[in-house]
mmCIF file of N, CA and C in Angstrom:
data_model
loop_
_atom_site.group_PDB
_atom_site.id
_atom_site.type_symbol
_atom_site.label_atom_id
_atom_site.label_comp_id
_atom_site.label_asym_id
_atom_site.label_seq_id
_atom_site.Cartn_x
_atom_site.Cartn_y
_atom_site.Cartn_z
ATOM 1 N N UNK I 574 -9.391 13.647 6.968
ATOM 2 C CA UNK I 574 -8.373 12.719 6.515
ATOM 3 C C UNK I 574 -8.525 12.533 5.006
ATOM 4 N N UNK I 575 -7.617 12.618 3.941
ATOM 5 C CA UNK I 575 -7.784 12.648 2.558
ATOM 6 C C UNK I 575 -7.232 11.037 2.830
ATOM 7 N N UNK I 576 -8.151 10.477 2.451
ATOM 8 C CA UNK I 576 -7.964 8.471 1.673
ATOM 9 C C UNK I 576 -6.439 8.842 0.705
ATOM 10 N N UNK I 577 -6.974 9.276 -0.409
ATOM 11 C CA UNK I 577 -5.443 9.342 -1.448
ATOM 12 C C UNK I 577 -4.395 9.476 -0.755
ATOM 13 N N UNK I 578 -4.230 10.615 0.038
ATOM 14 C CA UNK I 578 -2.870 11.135 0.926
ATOM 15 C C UNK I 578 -2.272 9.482 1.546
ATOM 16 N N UNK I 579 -3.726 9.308 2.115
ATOM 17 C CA UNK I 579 -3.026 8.127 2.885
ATOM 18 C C UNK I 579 -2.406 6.728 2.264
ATOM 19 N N UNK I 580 -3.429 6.536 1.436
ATOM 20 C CA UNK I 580 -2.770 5.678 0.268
ATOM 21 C C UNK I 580 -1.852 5.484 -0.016
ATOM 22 N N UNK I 581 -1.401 6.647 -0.571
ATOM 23 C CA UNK I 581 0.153 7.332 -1.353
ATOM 24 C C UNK I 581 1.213 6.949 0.139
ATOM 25 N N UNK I 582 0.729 7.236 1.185
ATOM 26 C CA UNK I 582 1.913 7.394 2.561
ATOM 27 C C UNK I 582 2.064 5.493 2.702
ATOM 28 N N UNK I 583 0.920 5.183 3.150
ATOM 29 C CA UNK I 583 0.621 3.275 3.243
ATOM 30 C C UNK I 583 2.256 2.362 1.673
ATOM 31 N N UNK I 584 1.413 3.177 0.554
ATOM 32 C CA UNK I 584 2.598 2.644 -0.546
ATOM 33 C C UNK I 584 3.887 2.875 -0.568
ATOM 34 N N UNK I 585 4.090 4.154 -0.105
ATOM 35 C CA UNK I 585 5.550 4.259 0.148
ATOM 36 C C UNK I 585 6.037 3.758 0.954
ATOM 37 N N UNK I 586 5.557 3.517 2.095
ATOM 38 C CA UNK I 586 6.249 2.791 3.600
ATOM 39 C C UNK I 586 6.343 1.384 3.463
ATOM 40 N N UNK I 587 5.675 0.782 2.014
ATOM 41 C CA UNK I 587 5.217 -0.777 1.822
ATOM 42 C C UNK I 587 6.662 -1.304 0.933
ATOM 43 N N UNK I 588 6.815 -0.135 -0.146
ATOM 44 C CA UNK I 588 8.256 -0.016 -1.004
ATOM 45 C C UNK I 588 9.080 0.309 -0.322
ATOM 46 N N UNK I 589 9.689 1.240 0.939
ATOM 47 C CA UNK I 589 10.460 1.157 1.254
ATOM 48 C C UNK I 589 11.198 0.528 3.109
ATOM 49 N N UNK I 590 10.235 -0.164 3.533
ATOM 50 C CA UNK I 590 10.095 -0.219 4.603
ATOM 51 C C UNK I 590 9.982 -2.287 5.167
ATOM 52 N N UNK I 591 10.819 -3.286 4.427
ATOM 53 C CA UNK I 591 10.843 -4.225 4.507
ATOM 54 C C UNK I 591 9.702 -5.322 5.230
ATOM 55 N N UNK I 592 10.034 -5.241 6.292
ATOM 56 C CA UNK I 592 9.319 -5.318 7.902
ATOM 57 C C UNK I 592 7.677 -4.627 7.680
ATOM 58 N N UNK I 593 7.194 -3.464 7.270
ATOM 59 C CA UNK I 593 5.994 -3.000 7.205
ATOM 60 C C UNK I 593 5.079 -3.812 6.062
ATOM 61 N N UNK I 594 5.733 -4.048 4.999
ATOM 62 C CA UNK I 594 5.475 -4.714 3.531
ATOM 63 C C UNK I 594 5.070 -5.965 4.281
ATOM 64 N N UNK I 595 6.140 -7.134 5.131
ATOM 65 C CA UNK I 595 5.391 -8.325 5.755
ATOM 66 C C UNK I 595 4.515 -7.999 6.073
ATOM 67 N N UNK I 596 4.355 -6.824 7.066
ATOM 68 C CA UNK I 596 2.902 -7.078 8.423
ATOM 69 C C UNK I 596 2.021 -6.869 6.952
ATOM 70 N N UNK I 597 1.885 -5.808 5.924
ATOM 71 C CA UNK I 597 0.895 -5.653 5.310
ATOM 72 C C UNK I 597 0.063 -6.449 4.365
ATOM 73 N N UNK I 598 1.385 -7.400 4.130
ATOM 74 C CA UNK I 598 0.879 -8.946 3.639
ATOM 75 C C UNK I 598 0.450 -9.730 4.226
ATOM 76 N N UNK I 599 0.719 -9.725 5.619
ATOM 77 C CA UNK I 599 -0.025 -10.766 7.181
ATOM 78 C C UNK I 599 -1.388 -10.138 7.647
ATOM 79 N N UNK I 600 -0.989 -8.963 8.009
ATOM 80 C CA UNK I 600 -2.151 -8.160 8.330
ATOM 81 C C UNK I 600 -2.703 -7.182 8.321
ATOM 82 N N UNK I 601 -3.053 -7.056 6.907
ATOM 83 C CA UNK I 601 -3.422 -5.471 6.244
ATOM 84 C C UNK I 601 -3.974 -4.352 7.041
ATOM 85 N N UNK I 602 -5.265 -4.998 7.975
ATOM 86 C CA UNK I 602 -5.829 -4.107 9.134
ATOM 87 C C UNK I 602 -5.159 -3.500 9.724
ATOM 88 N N UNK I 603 -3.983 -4.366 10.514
ATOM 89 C CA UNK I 603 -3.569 -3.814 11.203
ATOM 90 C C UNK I 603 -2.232 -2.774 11.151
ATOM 91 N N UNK I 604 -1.800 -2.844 9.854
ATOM 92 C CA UNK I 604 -0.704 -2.449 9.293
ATOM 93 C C UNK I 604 -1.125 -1.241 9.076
ATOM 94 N N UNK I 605 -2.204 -1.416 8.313
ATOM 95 C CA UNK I 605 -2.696 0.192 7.935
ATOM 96 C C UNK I 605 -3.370 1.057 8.999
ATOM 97 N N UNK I 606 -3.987 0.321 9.952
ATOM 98 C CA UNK I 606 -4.398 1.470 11.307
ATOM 99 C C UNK I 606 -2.817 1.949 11.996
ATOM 100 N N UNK I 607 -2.154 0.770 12.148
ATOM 101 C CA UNK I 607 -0.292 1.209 12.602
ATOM 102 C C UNK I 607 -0.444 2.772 11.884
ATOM 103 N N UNK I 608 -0.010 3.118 10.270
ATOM 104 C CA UNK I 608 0.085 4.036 9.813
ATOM 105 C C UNK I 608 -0.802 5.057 9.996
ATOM 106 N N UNK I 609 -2.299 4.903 9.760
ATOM 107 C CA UNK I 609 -3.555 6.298 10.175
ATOM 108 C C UNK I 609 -3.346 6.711 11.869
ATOM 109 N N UNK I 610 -2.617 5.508 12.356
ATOM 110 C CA UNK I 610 -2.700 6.100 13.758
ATOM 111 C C UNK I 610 -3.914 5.945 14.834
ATOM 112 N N UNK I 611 -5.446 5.774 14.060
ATOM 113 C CA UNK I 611 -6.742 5.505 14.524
ATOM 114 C C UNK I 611 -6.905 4.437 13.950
ATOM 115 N N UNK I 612 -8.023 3.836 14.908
ATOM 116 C CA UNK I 612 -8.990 2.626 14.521
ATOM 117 C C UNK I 612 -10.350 3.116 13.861
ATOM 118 N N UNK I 613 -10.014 2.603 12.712
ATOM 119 C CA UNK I 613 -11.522 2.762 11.711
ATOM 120 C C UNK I 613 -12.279 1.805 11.217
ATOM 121 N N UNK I 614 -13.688 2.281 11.126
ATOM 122 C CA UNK I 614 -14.012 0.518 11.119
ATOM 123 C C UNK I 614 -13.419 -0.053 9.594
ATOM 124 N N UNK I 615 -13.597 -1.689 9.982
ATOM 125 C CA UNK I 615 -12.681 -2.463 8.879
ATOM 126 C C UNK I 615 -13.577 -1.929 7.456
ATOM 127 N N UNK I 616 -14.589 -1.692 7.314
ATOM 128 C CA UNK I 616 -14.988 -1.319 5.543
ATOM 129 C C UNK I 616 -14.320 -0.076 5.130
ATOM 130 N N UNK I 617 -13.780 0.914 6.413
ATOM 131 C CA UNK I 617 -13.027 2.119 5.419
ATOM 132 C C UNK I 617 -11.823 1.342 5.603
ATOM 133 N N UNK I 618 -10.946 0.441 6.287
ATOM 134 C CA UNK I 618 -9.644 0.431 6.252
ATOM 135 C C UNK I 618 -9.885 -0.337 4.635
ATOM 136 N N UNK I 619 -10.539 -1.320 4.653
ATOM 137 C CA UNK I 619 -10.675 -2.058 3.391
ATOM 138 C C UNK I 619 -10.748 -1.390 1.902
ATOM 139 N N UNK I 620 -11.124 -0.523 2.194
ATOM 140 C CA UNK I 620 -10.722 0.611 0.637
ATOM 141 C C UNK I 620 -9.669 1.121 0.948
ATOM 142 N N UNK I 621 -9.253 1.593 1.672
ATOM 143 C CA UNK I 621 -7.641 1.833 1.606
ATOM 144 C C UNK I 621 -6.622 0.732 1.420
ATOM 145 N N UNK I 622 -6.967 -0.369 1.813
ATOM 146 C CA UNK I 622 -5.917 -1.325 1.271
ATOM 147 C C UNK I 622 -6.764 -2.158 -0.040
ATOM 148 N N UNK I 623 -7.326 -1.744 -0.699
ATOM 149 C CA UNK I 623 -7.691 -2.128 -2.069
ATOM 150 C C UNK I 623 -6.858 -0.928 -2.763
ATOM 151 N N UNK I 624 -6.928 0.709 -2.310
ATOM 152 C CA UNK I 624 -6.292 1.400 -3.273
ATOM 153 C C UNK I 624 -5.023 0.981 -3.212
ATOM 154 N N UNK I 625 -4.504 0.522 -1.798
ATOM 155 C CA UNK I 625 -2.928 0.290 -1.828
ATOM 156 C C UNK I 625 -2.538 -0.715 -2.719
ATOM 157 N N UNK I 626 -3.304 -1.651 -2.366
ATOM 158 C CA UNK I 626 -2.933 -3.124 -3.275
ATOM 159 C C UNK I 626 -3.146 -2.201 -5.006
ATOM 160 N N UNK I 627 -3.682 -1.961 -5.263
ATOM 161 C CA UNK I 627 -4.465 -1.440 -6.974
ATOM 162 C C UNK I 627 -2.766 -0.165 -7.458
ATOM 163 N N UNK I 628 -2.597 0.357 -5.992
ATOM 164 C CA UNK I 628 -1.543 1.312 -6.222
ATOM 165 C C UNK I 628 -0.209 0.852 -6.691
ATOM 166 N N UNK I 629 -0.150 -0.408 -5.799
ATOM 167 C CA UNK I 629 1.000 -1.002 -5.857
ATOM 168 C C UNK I 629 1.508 -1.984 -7.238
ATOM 169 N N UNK I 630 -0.022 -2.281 -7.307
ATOM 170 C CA UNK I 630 -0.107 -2.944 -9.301
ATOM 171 C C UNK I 630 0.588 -2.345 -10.343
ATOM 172 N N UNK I 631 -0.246 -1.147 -10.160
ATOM 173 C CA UNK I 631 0.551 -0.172 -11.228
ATOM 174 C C UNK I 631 1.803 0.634 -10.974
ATOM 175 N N UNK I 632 2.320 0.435 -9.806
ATOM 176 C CA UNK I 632 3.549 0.418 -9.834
ATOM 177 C C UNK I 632 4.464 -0.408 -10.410
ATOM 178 N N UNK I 633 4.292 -1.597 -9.863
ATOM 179 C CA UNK I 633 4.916 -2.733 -10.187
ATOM 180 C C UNK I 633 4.883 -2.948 -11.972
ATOM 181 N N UNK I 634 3.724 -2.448 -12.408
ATOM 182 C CA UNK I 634 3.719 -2.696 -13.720
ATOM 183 C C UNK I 634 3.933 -1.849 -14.714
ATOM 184 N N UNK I 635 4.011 -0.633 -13.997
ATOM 185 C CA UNK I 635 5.257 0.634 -14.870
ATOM 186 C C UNK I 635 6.562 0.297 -14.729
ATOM 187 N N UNK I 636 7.156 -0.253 -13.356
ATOM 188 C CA UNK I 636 8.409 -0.839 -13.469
ATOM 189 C C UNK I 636 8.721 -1.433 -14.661
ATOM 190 N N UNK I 637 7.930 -2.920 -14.561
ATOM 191 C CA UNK I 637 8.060 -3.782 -15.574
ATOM 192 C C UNK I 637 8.226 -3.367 -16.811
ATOM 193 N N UNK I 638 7.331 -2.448 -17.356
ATOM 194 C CA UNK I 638 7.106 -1.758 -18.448
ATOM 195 C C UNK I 638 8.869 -0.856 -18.888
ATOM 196 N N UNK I 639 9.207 -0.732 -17.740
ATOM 197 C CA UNK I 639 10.192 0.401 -18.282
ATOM 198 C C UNK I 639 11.333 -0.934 -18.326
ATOM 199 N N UNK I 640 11.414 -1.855 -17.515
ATOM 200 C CA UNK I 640 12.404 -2.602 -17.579
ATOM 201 C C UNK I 640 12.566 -3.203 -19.211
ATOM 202 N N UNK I 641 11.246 -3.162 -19.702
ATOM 203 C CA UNK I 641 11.112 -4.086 -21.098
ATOM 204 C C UNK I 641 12.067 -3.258 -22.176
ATOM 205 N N UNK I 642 11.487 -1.905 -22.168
ATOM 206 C CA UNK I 642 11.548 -0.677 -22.857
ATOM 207 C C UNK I 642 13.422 -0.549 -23.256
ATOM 208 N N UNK I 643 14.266 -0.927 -21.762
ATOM 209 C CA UNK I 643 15.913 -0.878 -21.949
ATOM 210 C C UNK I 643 15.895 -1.932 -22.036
ATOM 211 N N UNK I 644 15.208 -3.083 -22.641
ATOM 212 C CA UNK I 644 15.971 -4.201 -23.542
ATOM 213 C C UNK I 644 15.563 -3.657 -25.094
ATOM 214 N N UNK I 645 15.001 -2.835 -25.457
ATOM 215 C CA UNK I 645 14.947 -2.394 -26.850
ATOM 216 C C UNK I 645 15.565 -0.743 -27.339
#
């Protein structure tokens, strides 16, 4: 199982997937085993939803960044 791959799959389904984004804000565990499909213990799910959360930062903050960029 590549962590990154999954990461990258967890973030996209979080941006585009309404309903998945709640559970992952209610219940990260379980949101993210939903997606791997297996139960792993909670210290590997827990780095995967630190990269997600960390992924989703810098998303959010390249957005921002570009939003600033077309007011100048």
């Amino acid at each position: 199982m590549d962590i990154k791959e999954q990461i990258t799959n967890i973030v996209e389904k979080v941006t585009k997937d309404e309903a998945f984004k709640e559970k992952f804000e209610k219940e990260p565990i379980k949101a993210v085993e939903e997606v791997l499909g297996v139960d792993l213990p909670d210290e590997i799910i827990e780095q995967v939803i630190q990269g997600v959360k960390a992924k989703l930062s810098i998303e959010t903050l390249s957005q921002v960044a570009g939003a600033i960029k077309k007011l100048f």
